[in-house]
JSON list of C-alpha atoms in Angstrom, two decimals:
[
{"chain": "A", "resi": 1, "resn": "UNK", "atom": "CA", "xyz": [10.02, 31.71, 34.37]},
{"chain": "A", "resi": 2, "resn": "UNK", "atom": "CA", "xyz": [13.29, 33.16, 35.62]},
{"chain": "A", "resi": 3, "resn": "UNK", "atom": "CA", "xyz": [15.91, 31.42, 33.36]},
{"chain": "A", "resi": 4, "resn": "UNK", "atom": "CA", "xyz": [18.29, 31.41, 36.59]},
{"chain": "A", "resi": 5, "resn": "UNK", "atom": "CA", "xyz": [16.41, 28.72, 38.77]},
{"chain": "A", "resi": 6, "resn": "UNK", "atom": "CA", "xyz": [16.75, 26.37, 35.87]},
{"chain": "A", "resi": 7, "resn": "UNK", "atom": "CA", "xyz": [19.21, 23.74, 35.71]},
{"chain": "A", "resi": 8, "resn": "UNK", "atom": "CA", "xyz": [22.23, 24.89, 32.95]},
{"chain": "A", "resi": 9, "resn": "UNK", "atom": "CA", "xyz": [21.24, 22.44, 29.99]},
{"chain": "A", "resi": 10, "resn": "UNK", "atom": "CA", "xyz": [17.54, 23.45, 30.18]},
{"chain": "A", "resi": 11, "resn": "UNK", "atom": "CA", "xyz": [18.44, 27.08, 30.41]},
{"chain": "A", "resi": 12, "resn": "UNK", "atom": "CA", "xyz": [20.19, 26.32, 27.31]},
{"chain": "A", "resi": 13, "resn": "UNK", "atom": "CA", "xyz": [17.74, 24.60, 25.75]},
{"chain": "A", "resi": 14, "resn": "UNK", "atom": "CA", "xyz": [14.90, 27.36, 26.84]},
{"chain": "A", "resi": 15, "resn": "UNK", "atom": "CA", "xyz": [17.17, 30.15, 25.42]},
{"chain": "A", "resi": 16, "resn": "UNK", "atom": "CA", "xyz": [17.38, 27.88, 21.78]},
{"chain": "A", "resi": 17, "resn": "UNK", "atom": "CA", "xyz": [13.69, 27.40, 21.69]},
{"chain": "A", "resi": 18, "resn": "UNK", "atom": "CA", "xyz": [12.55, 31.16, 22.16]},
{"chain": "A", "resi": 19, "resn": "UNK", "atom": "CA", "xyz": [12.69, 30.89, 18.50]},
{"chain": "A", "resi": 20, "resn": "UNK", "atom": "CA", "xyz": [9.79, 28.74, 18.01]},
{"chain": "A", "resi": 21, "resn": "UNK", "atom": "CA", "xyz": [6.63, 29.38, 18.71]},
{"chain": "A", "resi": 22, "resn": "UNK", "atom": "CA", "xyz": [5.59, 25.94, 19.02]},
{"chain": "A", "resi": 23, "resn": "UNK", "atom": "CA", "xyz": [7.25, 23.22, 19.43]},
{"chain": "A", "resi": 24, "resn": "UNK", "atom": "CA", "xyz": [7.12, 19.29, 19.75]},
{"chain": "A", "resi": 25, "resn": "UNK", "atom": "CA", "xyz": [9.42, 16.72, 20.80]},
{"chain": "A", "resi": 26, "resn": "UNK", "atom": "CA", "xyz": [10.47, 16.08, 17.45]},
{"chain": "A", "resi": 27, "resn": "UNK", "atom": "CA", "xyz": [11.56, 19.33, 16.79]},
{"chain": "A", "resi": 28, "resn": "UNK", "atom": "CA", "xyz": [12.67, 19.38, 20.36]},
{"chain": "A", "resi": 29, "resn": "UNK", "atom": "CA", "xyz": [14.89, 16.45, 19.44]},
{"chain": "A", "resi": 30, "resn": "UNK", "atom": "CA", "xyz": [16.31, 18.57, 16.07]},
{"chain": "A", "resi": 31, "resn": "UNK", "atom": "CA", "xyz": [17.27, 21.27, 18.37]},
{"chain": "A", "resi": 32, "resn": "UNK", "atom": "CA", "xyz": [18.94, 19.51, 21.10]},
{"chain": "A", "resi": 33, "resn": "UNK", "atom": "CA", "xyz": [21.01, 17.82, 18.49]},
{"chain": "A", "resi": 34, "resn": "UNK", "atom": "CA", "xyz": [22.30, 20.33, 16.19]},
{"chain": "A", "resi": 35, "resn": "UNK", "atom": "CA", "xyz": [23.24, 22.90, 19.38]},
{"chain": "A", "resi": 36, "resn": "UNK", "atom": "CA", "xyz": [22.57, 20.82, 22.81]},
{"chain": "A", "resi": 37, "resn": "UNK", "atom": "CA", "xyz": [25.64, 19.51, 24.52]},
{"chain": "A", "resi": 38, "resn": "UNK", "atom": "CA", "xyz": [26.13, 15.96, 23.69]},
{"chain": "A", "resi": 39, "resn": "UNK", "atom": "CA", "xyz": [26.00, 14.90, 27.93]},
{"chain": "A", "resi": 40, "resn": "UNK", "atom": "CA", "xyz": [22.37, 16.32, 27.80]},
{"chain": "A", "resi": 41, "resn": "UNK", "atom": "CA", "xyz": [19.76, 13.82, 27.93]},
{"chain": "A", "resi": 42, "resn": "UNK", "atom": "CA", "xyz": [17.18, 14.86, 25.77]},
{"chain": "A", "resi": 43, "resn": "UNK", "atom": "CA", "xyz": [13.81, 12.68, 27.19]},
{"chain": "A", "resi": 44, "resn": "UNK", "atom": "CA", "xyz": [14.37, 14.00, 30.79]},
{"chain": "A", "resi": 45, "resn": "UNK", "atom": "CA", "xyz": [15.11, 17.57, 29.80]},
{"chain": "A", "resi": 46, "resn": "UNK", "atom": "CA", "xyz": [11.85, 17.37, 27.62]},
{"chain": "A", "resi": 47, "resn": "UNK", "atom": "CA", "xyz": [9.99, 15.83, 30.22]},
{"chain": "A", "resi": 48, "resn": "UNK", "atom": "CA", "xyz": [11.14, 18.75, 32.56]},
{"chain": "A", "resi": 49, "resn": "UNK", "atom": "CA", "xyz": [9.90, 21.55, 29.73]},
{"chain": "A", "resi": 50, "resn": "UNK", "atom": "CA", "xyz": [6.33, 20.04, 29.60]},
{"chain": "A", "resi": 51, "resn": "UNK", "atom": "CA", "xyz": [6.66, 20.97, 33.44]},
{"chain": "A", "resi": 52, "resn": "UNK", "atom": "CA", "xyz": [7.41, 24.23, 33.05]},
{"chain": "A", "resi": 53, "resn": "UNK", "atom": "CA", "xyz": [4.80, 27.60, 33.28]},
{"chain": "A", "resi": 54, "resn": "UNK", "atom": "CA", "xyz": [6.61, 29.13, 29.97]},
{"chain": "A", "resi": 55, "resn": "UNK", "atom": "CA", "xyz": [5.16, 26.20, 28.30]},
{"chain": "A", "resi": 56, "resn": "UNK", "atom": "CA", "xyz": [1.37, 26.31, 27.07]},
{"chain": "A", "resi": 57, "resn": "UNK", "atom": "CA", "xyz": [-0.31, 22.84, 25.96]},
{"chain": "A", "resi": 58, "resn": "UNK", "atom": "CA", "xyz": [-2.17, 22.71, 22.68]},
{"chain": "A", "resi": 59, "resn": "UNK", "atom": "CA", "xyz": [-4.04, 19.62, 20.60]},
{"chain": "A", "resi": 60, "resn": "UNK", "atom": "CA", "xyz": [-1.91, 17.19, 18.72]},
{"chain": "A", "resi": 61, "resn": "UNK", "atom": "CA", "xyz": [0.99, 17.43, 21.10]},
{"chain": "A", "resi": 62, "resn": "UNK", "atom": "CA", "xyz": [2.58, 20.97, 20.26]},
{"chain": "A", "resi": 63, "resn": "UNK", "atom": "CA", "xyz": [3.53, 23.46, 22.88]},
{"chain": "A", "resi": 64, "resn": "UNK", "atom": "CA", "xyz": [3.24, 26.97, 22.46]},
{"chain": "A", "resi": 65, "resn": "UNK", "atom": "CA", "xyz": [6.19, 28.81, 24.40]},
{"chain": "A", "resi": 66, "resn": "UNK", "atom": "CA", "xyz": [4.35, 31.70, 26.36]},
{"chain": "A", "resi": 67, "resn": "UNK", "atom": "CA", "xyz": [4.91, 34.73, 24.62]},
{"chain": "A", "resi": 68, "resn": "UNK", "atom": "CA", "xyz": [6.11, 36.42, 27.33]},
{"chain": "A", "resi": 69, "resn": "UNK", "atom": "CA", "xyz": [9.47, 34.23, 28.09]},
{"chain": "A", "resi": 70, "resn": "UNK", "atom": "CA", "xyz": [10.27, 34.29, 24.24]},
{"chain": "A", "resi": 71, "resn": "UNK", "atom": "CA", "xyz": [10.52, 38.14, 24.48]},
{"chain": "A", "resi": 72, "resn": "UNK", "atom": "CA", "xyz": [12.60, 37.85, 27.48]},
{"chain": "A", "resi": 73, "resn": "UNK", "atom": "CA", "xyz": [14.78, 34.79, 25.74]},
{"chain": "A", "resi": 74, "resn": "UNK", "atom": "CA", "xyz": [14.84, 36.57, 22.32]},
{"chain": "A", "resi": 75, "resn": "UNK", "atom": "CA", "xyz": [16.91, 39.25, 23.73]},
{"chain": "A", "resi": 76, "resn": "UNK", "atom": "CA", "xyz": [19.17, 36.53, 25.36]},
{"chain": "A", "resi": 77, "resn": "UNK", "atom": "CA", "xyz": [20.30, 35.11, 22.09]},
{"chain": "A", "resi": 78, "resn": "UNK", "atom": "CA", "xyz": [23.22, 36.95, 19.99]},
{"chain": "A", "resi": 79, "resn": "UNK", "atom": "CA", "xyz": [22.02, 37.32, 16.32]},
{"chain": "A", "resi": 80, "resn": "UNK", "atom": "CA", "xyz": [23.91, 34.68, 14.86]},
{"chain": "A", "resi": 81, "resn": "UNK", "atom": "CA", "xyz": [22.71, 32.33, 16.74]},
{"chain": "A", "resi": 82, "resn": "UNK", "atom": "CA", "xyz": [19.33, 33.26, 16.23]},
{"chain": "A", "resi": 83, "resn": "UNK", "atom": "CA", "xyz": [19.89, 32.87, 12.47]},
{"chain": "A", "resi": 84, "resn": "UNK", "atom": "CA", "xyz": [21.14, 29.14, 12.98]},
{"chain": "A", "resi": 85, "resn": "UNK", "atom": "CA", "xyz": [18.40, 28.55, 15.05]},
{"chain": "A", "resi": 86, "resn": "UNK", "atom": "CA", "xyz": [15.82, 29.68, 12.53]},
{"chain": "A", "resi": 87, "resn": "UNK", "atom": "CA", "xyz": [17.83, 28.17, 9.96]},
{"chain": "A", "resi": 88, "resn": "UNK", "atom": "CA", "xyz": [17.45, 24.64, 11.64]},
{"chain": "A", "resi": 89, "resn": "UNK", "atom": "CA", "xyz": [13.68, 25.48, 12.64]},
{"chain": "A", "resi": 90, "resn": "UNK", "atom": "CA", "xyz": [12.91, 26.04, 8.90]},
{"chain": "A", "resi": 91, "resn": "UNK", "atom": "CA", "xyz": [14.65, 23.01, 7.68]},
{"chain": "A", "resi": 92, "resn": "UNK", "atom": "CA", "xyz": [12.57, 20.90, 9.93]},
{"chain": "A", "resi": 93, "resn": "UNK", "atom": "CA", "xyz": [9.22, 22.69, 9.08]},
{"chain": "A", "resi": 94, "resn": "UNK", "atom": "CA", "xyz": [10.00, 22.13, 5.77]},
{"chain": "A", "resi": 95, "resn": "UNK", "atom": "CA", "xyz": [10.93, 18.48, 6.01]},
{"chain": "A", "resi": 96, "resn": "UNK", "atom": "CA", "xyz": [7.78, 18.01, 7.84]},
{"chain": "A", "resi": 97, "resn": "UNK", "atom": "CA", "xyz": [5.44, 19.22, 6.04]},
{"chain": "A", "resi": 98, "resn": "UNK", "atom": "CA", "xyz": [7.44, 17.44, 2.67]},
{"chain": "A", "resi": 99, "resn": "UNK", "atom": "CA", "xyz": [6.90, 13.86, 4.72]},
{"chain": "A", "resi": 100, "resn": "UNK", "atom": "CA", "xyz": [3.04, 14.72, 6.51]},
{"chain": "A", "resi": 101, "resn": "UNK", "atom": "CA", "xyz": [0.05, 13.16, 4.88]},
{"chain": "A", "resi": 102, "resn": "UNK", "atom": "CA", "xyz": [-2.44, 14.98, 6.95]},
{"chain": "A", "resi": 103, "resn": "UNK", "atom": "CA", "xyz": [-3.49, 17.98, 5.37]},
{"chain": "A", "resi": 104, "resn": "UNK", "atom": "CA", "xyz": [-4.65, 19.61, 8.32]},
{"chain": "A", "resi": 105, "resn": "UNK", "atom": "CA", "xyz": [-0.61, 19.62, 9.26]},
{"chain": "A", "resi": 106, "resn": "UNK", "atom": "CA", "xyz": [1.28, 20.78, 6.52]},
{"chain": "A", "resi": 107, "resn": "UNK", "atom": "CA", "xyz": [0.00, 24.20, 6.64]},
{"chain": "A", "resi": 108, "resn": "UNK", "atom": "CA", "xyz": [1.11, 24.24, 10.04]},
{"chain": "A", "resi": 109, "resn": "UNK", "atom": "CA", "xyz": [4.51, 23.26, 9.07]},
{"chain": "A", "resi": 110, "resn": "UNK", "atom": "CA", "xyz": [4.13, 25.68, 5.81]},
{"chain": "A", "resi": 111, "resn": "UNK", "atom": "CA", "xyz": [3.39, 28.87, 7.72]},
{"chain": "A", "resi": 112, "resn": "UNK", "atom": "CA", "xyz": [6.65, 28.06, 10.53]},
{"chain": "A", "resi": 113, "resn": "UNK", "atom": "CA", "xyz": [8.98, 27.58, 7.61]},
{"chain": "A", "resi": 114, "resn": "UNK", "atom": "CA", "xyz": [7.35, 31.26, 6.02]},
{"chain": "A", "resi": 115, "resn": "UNK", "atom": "CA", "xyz": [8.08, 32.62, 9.61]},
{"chain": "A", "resi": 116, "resn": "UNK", "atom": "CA", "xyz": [11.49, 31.36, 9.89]},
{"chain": "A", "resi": 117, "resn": "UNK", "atom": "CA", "xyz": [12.44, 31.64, 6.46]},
{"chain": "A", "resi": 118, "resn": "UNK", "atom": "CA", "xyz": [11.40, 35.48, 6.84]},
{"chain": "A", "resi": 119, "resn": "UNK", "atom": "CA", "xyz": [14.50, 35.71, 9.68]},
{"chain": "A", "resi": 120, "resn": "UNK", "atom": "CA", "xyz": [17.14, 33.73, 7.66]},
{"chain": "A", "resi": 121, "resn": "UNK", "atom": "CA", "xyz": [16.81, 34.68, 3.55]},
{"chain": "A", "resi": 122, "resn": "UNK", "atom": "CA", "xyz": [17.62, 37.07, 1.79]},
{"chain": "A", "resi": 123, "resn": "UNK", "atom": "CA", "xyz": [14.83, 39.36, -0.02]},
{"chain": "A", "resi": 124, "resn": "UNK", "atom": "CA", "xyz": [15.73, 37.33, -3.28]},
{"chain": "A", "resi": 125, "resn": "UNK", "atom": "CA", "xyz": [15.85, 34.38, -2.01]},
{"chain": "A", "resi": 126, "resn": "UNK", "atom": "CA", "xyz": [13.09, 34.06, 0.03]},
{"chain": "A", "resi": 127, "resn": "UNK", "atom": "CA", "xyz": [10.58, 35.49, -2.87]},
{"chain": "A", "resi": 128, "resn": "UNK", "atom": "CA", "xyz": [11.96, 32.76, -4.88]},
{"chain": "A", "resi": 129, "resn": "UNK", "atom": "CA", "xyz": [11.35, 30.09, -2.62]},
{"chain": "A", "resi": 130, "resn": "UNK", "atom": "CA", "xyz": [7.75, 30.86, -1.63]},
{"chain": "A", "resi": 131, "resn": "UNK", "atom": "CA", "xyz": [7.25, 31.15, -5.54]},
{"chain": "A", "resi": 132, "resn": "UNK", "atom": "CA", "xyz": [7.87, 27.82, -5.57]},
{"chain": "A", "resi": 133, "resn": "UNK", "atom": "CA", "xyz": [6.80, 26.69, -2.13]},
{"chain": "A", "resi": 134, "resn": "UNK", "atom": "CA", "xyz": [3.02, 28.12, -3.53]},
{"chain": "A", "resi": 135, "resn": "UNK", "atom": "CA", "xyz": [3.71, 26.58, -6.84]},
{"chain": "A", "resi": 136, "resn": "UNK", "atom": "CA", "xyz": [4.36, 23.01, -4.69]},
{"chain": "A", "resi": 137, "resn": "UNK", "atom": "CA", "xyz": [1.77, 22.83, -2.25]},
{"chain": "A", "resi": 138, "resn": "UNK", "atom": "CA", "xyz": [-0.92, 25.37, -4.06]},
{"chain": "A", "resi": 139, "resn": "UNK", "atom": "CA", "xyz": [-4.29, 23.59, -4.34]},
{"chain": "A", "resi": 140, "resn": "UNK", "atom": "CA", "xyz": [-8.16, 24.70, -3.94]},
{"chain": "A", "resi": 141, "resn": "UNK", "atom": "CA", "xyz": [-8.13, 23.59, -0.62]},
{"chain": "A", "resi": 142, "resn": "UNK", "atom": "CA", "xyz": [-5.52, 25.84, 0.51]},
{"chain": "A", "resi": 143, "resn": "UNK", "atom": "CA", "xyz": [-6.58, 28.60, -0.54]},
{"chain": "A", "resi": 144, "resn": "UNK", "atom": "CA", "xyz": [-7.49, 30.58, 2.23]},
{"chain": "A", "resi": 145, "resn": "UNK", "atom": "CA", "xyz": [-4.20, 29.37, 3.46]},
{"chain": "A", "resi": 146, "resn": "UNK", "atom": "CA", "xyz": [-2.40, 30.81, 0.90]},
{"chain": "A", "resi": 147, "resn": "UNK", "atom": "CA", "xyz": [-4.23, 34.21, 0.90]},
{"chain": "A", "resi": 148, "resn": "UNK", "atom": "CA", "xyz": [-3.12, 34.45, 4.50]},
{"chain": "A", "resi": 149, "resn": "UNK", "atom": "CA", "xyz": [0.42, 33.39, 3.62]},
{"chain": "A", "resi": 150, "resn": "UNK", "atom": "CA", "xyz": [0.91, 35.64, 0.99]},
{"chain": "A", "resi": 151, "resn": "UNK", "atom": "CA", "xyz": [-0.27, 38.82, 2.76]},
{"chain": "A", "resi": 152, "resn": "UNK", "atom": "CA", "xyz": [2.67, 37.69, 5.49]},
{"chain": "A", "resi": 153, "resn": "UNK", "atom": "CA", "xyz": [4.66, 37.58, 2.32]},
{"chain": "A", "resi": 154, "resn": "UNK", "atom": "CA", "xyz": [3.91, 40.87, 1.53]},
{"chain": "A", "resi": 155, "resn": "UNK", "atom": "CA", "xyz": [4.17, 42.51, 4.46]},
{"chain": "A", "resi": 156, "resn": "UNK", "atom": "CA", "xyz": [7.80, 41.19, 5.00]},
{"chain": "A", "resi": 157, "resn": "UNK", "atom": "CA", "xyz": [8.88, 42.13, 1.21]},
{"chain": "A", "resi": 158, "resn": "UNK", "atom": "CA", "xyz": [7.35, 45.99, 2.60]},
{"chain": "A", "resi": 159, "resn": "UNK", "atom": "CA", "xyz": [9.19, 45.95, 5.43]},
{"chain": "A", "resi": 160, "resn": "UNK", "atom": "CA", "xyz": [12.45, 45.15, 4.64]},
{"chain": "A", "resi": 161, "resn": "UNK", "atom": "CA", "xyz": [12.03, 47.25, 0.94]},
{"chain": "A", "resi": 162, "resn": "UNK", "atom": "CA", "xyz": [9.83, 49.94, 2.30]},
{"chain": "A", "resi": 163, "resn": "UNK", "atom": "CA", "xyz": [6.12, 50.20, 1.00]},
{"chain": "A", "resi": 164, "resn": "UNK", "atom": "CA", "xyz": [7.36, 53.04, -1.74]},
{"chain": "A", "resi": 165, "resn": "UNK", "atom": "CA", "xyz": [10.03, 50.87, -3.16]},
{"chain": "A", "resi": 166, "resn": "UNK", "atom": "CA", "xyz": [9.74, 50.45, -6.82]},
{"chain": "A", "resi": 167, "resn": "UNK", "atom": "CA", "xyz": [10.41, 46.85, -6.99]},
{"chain": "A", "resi": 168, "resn": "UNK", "atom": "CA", "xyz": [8.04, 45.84, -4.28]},
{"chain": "A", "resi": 169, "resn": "UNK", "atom": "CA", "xyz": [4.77, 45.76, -6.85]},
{"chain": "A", "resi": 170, "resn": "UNK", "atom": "CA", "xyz": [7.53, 43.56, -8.60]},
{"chain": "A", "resi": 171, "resn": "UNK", "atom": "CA", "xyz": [7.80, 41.25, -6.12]},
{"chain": "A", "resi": 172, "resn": "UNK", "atom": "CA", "xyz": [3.88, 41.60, -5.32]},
{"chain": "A", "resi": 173, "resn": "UNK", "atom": "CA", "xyz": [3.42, 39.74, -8.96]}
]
């Protein structure tokens, strides 16, 4: 797990990814291009990841990145970086789950753009946007989704406002 007895690029790569907390090759692929050097080759440094022990297998081929390495690699990262990072995580999410059919999916994808969209907007913004992210994808079937995603919603707006902050039963409605 030591990020020194990896080769440079997947160090790189391994840093980049502590921001996810699962991960595919496709958004593997969005990674590598917006930050990776342009000599790395993406297939064999992905290849190399599945081999990895920070990497945890799930269904439907995501990885989970062990929670204990993204700790360590979170503290690697400068902030702005981080930002960008989440920034291009919850543009893919979001693309995603705009293009998936399956409805088992998009909530997925949903609930990683809420996650990542919680470490890039603004207070403003990001109340606006799942206003209109519920409004978009709000349905009965969801619904237990939604309840979940809107208590995360909640506790962010708290935490960043304070829980005795008059505009938080503002942004509660």
């Amino acid at each position: 797990m030591h990020l020194g007895t990896m080769p440079v690029y997947n160090s790189v790569m391994a840093k980049l990814l502590s921001c996810a907390d699962y991960f595919n090759e496709e958004l593997f692929n969005t990674v590598a291009k917006e930050f990776a050097p342009e000599t790395l080759n993406v297939q064999d440094v992905y290849q190399e990841f599945l081999k990895y022990s920070f990497i945890e297998e799930l269904q439907k081929g995501f990885f989970r990145m062990h929670p204990v390495y993204r700790k360590y690699a979170y503290e690697t990262l400068d902030s702005d970086l981080m930002e960008n990072v989440n920034y291009t995580l919850y543009r893919h999410h979001m693309s995603a789950a705009e293009t998936e059919m399956s409805s088992i999916i998009i909530p997925f994808h949903l609930k990683e753009a809420v996650r990542h969209a919680k470490a890039v907007m603004e207070i403003e913004g990001f109340v606006d946007w799942f206003s209109s992210l519920e409004k978009k994808y709000y349905d009965v079937g969801f619904f237990t989704f939604w309840l979940s995603q809107l208590e995360t919603a909640k506790e962010h707006i708290s935490g960043i406002l304070g829980p005795s902050h008059p505009d938080v039963s503002t942004y509660y409605d």
